[in-house]
Structures are given as structure tokens and as C-alpha cells.
mmCIF file of C-alpha atoms in Angstrom:
data_model
loop_
_atom_site.group_PDB
_atom_site.id
_atom_site.type_symbol
_atom_site.label_atom_id
_atom_site.label_comp_id
_atom_site.label_asym_id
_atom_site.label_seq_id
_atom_site.Cartn_x
_atom_site.Cartn_y
_atom_site.Cartn_z
ATOM 1 C CA MET N 13 -83.820 271.657 99.558
ATOM 2 C CA PHE N 14 -81.699 268.504 99.745
ATOM 3 C CA GLU N 15 -81.027 266.599 102.959
ATOM 4 C CA GLU N 16 -78.202 264.083 102.883
ATOM 5 C CA ARG N 17 -80.089 261.053 104.189
ATOM 6 C CA SER N 18 -83.485 261.707 102.646
ATOM 7 C CA ILE N 19 -85.293 261.774 99.345
ATOM 8 C CA THR N 20 -86.566 265.179 98.303
ATOM 9 C CA ILE N 21 -89.446 265.439 95.833
ATOM 10 C CA ILE N 22 -90.030 268.875 94.348
ATOM 11 C CA PRO N 23 -93.438 269.196 92.635
ATOM 12 C CA GLU N 24 -94.040 270.922 89.317
ATOM 13 C CA GLU N 25 -95.526 274.049 90.875
ATOM 14 C CA ARG N 26 -92.332 274.806 92.805
ATOM 15 C CA ARG N 27 -90.346 275.344 89.632
ATOM 16 C CA HIS N 28 -89.505 278.993 88.920
ATOM 17 C CA THR N 29 -91.462 279.595 85.701
ATOM 18 C CA ARG N 30 -91.374 282.658 83.466
ATOM 19 C CA ASN N 31 -93.335 283.408 80.305
ATOM 20 C CA TYR N 32 -91.724 286.001 78.052
ATOM 21 C CA GLY N 33 -94.002 285.291 75.089
ATOM 22 C CA TRP N 34 -91.197 284.155 72.812
ATOM 23 C CA LEU N 35 -89.904 281.874 75.589
ATOM 24 C CA ARG N 36 -91.636 279.939 78.326
ATOM 25 C CA THR N 37 -89.089 278.553 80.748
ATOM 26 C CA SER N 38 -88.923 276.752 84.076
ATOM 27 C CA TRP N 39 -85.688 277.062 86.051
ATOM 28 C CA LEU N 40 -85.116 274.172 88.434
ATOM 29 C CA PHE N 41 -82.085 275.853 90.018
ATOM 30 C CA SER N 42 -81.080 279.473 90.646
ATOM 31 C CA PHE N 43 -80.652 281.150 87.275
ATOM 32 C CA ASN N 44 -80.675 284.658 85.859
ATOM 33 C CA ASP N 45 -82.774 286.858 88.215
ATOM 34 C CA TYR N 46 -84.063 283.874 90.213
ATOM 35 C CA GLN N 47 -81.640 283.455 93.090
ATOM 36 C CA ASP N 48 -82.166 281.120 96.035
ATOM 37 C CA ARG N 49 -79.168 280.268 98.234
ATOM 38 C CA SER N 50 -80.766 276.933 99.144
ATOM 39 C CA ASN N 51 -81.200 275.966 95.487
ATOM 40 C CA GLN N 52 -77.908 276.750 93.748
ATOM 41 C CA SER N 53 -76.949 273.256 92.589
ATOM 42 C CA PHE N 54 -77.168 269.553 93.358
ATOM 43 C CA GLY N 55 -73.921 267.621 93.288
ATOM 44 C CA GLY N 56 -72.233 268.373 89.969
ATOM 45 C CA LEU N 57 -75.501 269.619 88.439
ATOM 46 C CA ARG N 58 -75.683 273.414 88.255
ATOM 47 C CA VAL N 59 -78.569 274.255 85.870
ATOM 48 C CA PHE N 60 -81.631 272.469 84.528
ATOM 49 C CA ASN N 61 -83.880 274.678 82.386
ATOM 50 C CA ASP N 62 -87.054 273.400 80.726
ATOM 51 C CA ASP N 63 -87.460 275.724 77.717
ATOM 52 C CA LEU N 64 -90.124 276.230 75.060
ATOM 53 C CA VAL N 65 -88.887 278.578 72.317
ATOM 54 C CA GLN N 66 -91.287 279.945 69.707
ATOM 55 C CA PRO N 67 -90.470 279.780 65.947
ATOM 56 C CA GLY N 68 -88.212 282.554 64.721
ATOM 57 C CA GLU N 69 -87.047 283.324 68.267
ATOM 58 C CA GLY N 70 -84.053 282.417 70.370
ATOM 59 C CA PHE N 71 -81.113 283.445 72.489
ATOM 60 C CA ALA N 72 -78.836 286.084 70.923
ATOM 61 C CA ASP N 73 -75.061 286.036 71.380
ATOM 62 C CA HIS N 74 -74.085 285.465 75.012
ATOM 63 C CA ARG N 75 -70.995 284.208 76.792
ATOM 64 C CA HIS N 76 -70.367 281.092 78.888
ATOM 65 C CA SER N 77 -67.262 279.785 80.618
ATOM 66 C CA GLU N 78 -66.247 276.842 82.799
ATOM 67 C CA MET N 79 -69.419 274.808 82.257
ATOM 68 C CA GLU N 80 -70.354 271.610 80.431
ATOM 69 C CA ILE N 81 -73.683 272.383 78.750
ATOM 70 C CA VAL N 82 -75.950 269.699 77.293
ATOM 71 C CA THR N 83 -79.068 270.532 75.269
ATOM 72 C CA PHE N 84 -81.617 267.777 74.623
ATOM 73 C CA VAL N 85 -84.492 268.475 72.211
ATOM 74 C CA LEU N 86 -87.864 266.854 72.850
ATOM 75 C CA ASP N 87 -89.762 268.565 70.009
ATOM 76 C CA GLY N 88 -88.961 271.029 67.235
ATOM 77 C CA GLU N 89 -85.416 272.124 66.458
ATOM 78 C CA ILE N 90 -82.796 274.573 67.671
ATOM 79 C CA SER N 91 -79.790 275.953 65.761
ATOM 80 C CA HIS N 92 -76.462 276.701 67.437
ATOM 81 C CA GLU N 93 -73.554 278.895 66.358
ATOM 82 C CA ASP N 94 -70.518 279.858 68.435
ATOM 83 C CA SER N 95 -67.326 281.892 68.394
ATOM 84 C CA ALA N 96 -65.210 278.746 68.042
ATOM 85 C CA GLY N 97 -66.680 278.220 64.565
ATOM 86 C CA ASN N 98 -69.141 275.463 65.477
ATOM 87 C CA LYS N 99 -72.566 275.365 63.829
ATOM 88 C CA GLY N 100 -75.322 272.804 64.094
ATOM 89 C CA THR N 101 -79.056 272.215 64.214
ATOM 90 C CA ILE N 102 -80.515 269.593 66.512
ATOM 91 C CA GLY N 103 -84.062 268.262 66.383
ATOM 92 C CA ARG N 104 -86.211 265.818 68.273
ATOM 93 C CA ASP N 105 -84.247 263.060 70.039
ATOM 94 C CA GLN N 106 -80.964 264.807 69.399
ATOM 95 C CA ALA N 107 -78.530 266.332 71.880
ATOM 96 C CA GLN N 108 -75.554 268.649 71.780
ATOM 97 C CA ARG N 109 -72.715 269.140 74.235
ATOM 98 C CA MET N 110 -70.840 272.397 74.466
ATOM 99 C CA SER N 111 -67.773 272.636 76.669
ATOM 100 C CA ALA N 112 -67.558 276.343 77.418
ATOM 101 C CA GLY N 113 -64.086 275.984 78.937
ATOM 102 C CA THR N 114 -62.027 279.183 78.913
ATOM 103 C CA GLY N 115 -64.909 281.045 77.295
ATOM 104 C CA VAL N 116 -67.173 280.926 74.273
ATOM 105 C CA ILE N 117 -69.862 283.172 72.798
ATOM 106 C CA HIS N 118 -72.827 281.406 71.235
ATOM 107 C CA SER N 119 -76.395 281.879 70.039
ATOM 108 C CA GLU N 120 -79.376 279.535 69.810
ATOM 109 C CA PHE N 121 -82.384 280.150 67.573
ATOM 110 C CA ASN N 122 -85.474 278.227 66.585
ATOM 111 C CA ARG N 123 -85.389 278.504 62.803
ATOM 112 C CA GLY N 124 -88.123 275.895 62.376
ATOM 113 C CA THR N 125 -91.889 276.262 62.024
ATOM 114 C CA ALA N 126 -92.945 274.743 65.354
ATOM 115 C CA PRO N 127 -92.080 275.551 68.987
ATOM 116 C CA ALA N 128 -88.831 273.992 70.186
ATOM 117 C CA HIS N 129 -89.095 272.158 73.515
ATOM 118 C CA MET N 130 -85.712 271.445 75.024
ATOM 119 C CA TYR N 131 -83.839 270.854 78.247
ATOM 120 C CA GLN N 132 -80.663 272.841 78.860
ATOM 121 C CA ILE N 133 -78.519 271.157 81.504
ATOM 122 C CA TRP N 134 -75.245 272.501 82.912
ATOM 123 C CA PHE N 135 -72.605 270.577 84.818
ATOM 124 C CA PHE N 136 -69.542 271.768 86.701
ATOM 125 C CA PRO N 137 -66.430 270.643 84.762
ATOM 126 C CA ARG N 138 -63.968 268.352 86.510
ATOM 127 C CA LYS N 139 -61.139 270.649 85.408
ATOM 128 C CA ARG N 140 -61.004 274.346 84.666
ATOM 129 C CA GLY N 141 -59.172 275.964 81.760
ATOM 130 C CA LEU N 142 -60.216 273.519 79.036
ATOM 131 C CA LEU N 143 -60.511 274.684 75.448
ATOM 132 C CA PRO N 144 -64.091 275.148 74.178
ATOM 133 C CA SER N 145 -65.469 272.222 72.168
ATOM 134 C CA TYR N 146 -68.736 270.976 70.667
ATOM 135 C CA ALA N 147 -70.419 267.682 69.799
ATOM 136 C CA GLN N 148 -73.886 266.482 68.841
ATOM 137 C CA GLY N 149 -75.616 263.157 68.384
ATOM 138 C CA THR N 150 -78.912 261.378 67.718
ATOM 139 C CA PHE N 151 -80.586 259.206 70.361
ATOM 140 C CA PRO N 152 -83.553 257.286 68.905
ATOM 141 C CA LYS N 153 -86.533 256.816 71.184
ATOM 142 C CA GLU N 154 -86.369 253.027 70.927
ATOM 143 C CA GLY N 155 -82.958 253.157 72.594
ATOM 144 C CA ARG N 156 -84.485 254.194 75.926
ATOM 145 C CA LYS N 157 -87.473 251.843 76.020
ATOM 146 C CA ASP N 158 -87.411 250.321 79.529
ATOM 147 C CA ARG N 159 -83.720 251.087 79.917
ATOM 148 C CA LEU N 160 -81.326 253.935 80.563
ATOM 149 C CA GLN N 161 -80.096 255.600 77.382
ATOM 150 C CA PRO N 162 -76.917 257.638 77.969
ATOM 151 C CA LEU N 163 -77.059 261.068 76.346
ATOM 152 C CA ALA N 164 -73.808 262.436 77.780
ATOM 153 C CA SER N 165 -71.213 261.138 80.205
ATOM 154 C CA GLY N 166 -67.872 262.029 81.665
ATOM 155 C CA GLU N 167 -67.652 258.560 83.202
ATOM 156 C CA GLY N 168 -67.312 256.435 80.081
ATOM 157 C CA ARG N 169 -70.916 255.256 80.128
ATOM 158 C CA GLY N 170 -71.809 256.242 76.581
ATOM 159 C CA GLY N 171 -73.482 259.139 74.803
ATOM 160 C CA LEU N 172 -71.649 262.380 74.116
ATOM 161 C CA GLU N 173 -68.367 262.641 75.973
ATOM 162 C CA MET N 174 -68.156 265.525 78.420
ATOM 163 C CA ALA N 175 -65.628 266.788 80.954
ATOM 164 C CA ALA N 176 -67.890 266.405 83.991
ATOM 165 C CA ASP N 177 -68.217 263.696 86.624
ATOM 166 C CA ALA N 178 -71.811 262.751 85.835
ATOM 167 C CA THR N 179 -73.920 260.718 83.421
ATOM 168 C CA LEU N 180 -77.118 262.027 81.843
ATOM 169 C CA TYR N 181 -79.724 259.466 80.767
ATOM 170 C CA ALA N 182 -83.149 259.398 79.131
ATOM 171 C CA CYS N 183 -85.561 256.578 79.958
ATOM 172 C CA ASP N 184 -89.086 255.655 78.848
ATOM 173 C CA LEU N 185 -90.799 253.090 81.066
ATOM 174 C CA GLY N 186 -93.741 251.113 79.740
ATOM 175 C CA GLU N 187 -96.778 250.091 81.754
ATOM 176 C CA GLY N 188 -95.847 248.001 84.768
ATOM 177 C CA ARG N 189 -92.119 248.290 84.114
ATOM 178 C CA GLU N 190 -89.334 249.305 86.499
ATOM 179 C CA ILE N 191 -85.649 250.141 86.413
ATOM 180 C CA GLU N 192 -82.795 250.319 88.925
ATOM 181 C CA VAL N 193 -80.909 253.604 89.067
ATOM 182 C CA GLY N 194 -78.048 255.057 91.106
ATOM 183 C CA GLY N 195 -75.994 253.219 93.705
ATOM 184 C CA ASN N 196 -73.839 253.567 96.784
ATOM 185 C CA GLY N 197 -71.877 256.792 96.936
ATOM 186 C CA ARG N 198 -73.984 258.327 94.166
ATOM 187 C CA LEU N 199 -76.454 261.181 93.864
ATOM 188 C CA LEU N 200 -79.582 260.896 91.735
ATOM 189 C CA PHE N 201 -81.588 263.605 90.037
ATOM 190 C CA ILE N 202 -84.787 262.556 88.237
ATOM 191 C CA TYR N 203 -87.059 264.837 86.198
ATOM 192 C CA LEU N 204 -90.304 263.392 84.871
ATOM 193 C CA THR N 205 -91.054 264.514 81.324
ATOM 194 C CA ASP N 206 -94.420 262.762 81.140
ATOM 195 C CA GLY N 207 -96.541 260.139 82.875
ATOM 196 C CA ALA N 208 -96.242 259.053 86.503
ATOM 197 C CA ALA N 209 -93.893 256.844 88.491
ATOM 198 C CA MET N 210 -93.186 255.565 91.992
ATOM 199 C CA VAL N 211 -89.881 256.235 93.791
ATOM 200 C CA GLU N 212 -89.346 254.935 97.323
ATOM 201 C CA GLY N 213 -93.092 254.486 97.759
ATOM 202 C CA ARG N 214 -93.881 258.040 96.671
ATOM 203 C CA GLU N 215 -95.596 259.047 93.455
ATOM 204 C CA ILE N 216 -94.088 261.589 91.090
ATOM 205 C CA GLY N 217 -95.881 263.172 88.161
ATOM 206 C CA LYS N 218 -95.087 265.220 85.079
ATOM 207 C CA ASN N 219 -92.458 267.925 85.694
ATOM 208 C CA ASP N 220 -91.749 266.742 89.250
ATOM 209 C CA GLN N 221 -88.148 266.371 90.445
ATOM 210 C CA VAL N 222 -86.446 263.829 92.686
ATOM 211 C CA ARG N 223 -83.154 264.619 94.409
ATOM 212 C CA MET N 224 -81.682 261.830 96.488
ATOM 213 C CA LYS N 225 -78.612 259.904 97.580
ATOM 214 C CA GLY N 226 -77.955 256.242 96.776
ATOM 215 C CA GLY N 227 -79.790 253.815 94.528
ATOM 216 C CA THR N 228 -83.489 253.171 94.022
ATOM 217 C CA THR N 229 -86.097 251.442 91.874
ATOM 218 C CA VAL N 230 -88.293 253.575 89.643
ATOM 219 C CA ARG N 231 -91.576 251.908 88.673
ATOM 220 C CA SER N 232 -94.425 253.067 86.466
ATOM 221 C CA ASP N 233 -97.854 251.463 86.263
ATOM 222 C CA GLY N 234 -99.106 253.575 83.370
ATOM 223 C CA GLY N 235 -95.874 254.583 81.638
ATOM 224 C CA ALA N 236 -93.393 257.399 82.204
ATOM 225 C CA GLU N 237 -90.729 259.385 80.360
ATOM 226 C CA MET N 238 -87.867 260.796 82.396
ATOM 227 C CA ILE N 239 -84.400 262.246 82.588
ATOM 228 C CA VAL N 240 -82.031 260.613 85.090
ATOM 229 C CA ILE N 241 -78.736 262.180 86.186
ATOM 230 C CA ASP N 242 -76.379 259.883 88.104
ATOM 231 C CA MET N 243 -73.269 261.385 89.673
ATOM 232 C CA PRO N 244 -70.797 260.868 92.494
ATOM 233 C CA GLU N 245 -71.511 262.649 95.768
ATOM 234 C CA THR N 246 -68.168 264.430 95.797
ATOM 235 C CA ARG N 247 -69.621 267.892 95.075
ATOM 236 C CA LEU N 248 -72.351 269.108 97.472
#
């Protein structure tokens, strides 16, 4: 789905979406029983799941290893508990980072009264065999107004520290505003949470993805909210 010298735009309807009642989810990469050899990963990005979890529901104990997992909550709240003794609840505009490392068992439940809308994003670690660890933080909406707000980075760019060669940003563009993203020797992944924007002369809308190499200008005439992942092109 990605060609080295081109920009690939994947529209909303090409996401792999499942509705289990308690969970409505869209998998942007191969996950669980959705397997596509041409859509396993992009650079250091392995998983991007757009989840809506109903109140009183969640993911029971399950195991992860050798992944850096970032959860960003857009609405509602989600509670985490793991076998390393970490516990935490994150709500709107908050994120958590779990380094699964040598192996950890965890659960995630929506113990609130409203649906929890969240992104679960997995990165390949730069080094295997790390000990499991956990962190969480708050990222106020005003911090991403017309600029990139780092949520997590393994490149010293701010946000929660993670052991992956990538930086995860949130950005809200106002009407008629634009921002420069990426650069030479970099890969860019953009997921539009809301609104519409222009990238390389092409329009993207809500829940569309951009996968590309290099740098670009993202512009929005009517406003847009997005996730931007910037990473080196060392893992393809």
C-alpha cells in the first residue's frame, strides 16, 4: 500500500472495521483476524487502532511483548492495570505509554459512564529485551493549536518517553492555517481525526490516512484535527 517515492492516501472506507457491540474498532494495519501481507506496518509503526469502548466494557487480561504501546484518549476514560503493578485511568487529552518489553499482562476497561474513544498505537522498539514500564501524561488541547504537540517520542522531542525511533504528535489546525511536517530521510503517517485538510494538492477528510516519505505542508481551510507520526525511514 506504500510506494517509496509516492504519497499514498487511504480513505476512511478502506479501514478494516468491526462492530462487536461493546467495541467498535477500525484497524488501520493487520491485526487480530485481519491479515493483509501488504498492510503489516509502515516504518516503525506496527498498529493503529481507532477504538470506541462502551461503558462497563473493555479488554480482559491479555499479554504483550516487544512493543511500545501508546494510548491516546479523545473522549471518555479508560482504566489500565498490568502484571508489573501499574494502575492508572486516563481521560480526554491524556495518553499512556506501556513498554511491553520482555512481556506484560494487562487489562483495559471503561469504568466511566460514557463511551471511551481512543487510539491505540504500537511501535517496534529500538531494542528487544527491555523491562516492562509505564507512564502517563496530560496534553491540553491548547497545546496543539496550530502546532505539533508531542505525545510520545523516542527521539527527545517531548511528550512521554518511549523506546522507539518515532515521534507521535497531535495537531489542531484552525481555518486557513498550515503546518510543516516531516523532512528528508523521514516517513510520515497522518490520520485525520476531524475536519479536512490538503496534503500535496490532495484533500483528506475525517478518518483518512496519509503514508508518505519526506516532508510536506498540511493546510486546512475549514479546520482539522489530526495525529502525525514522524519517523526515520530505517524500517520498511
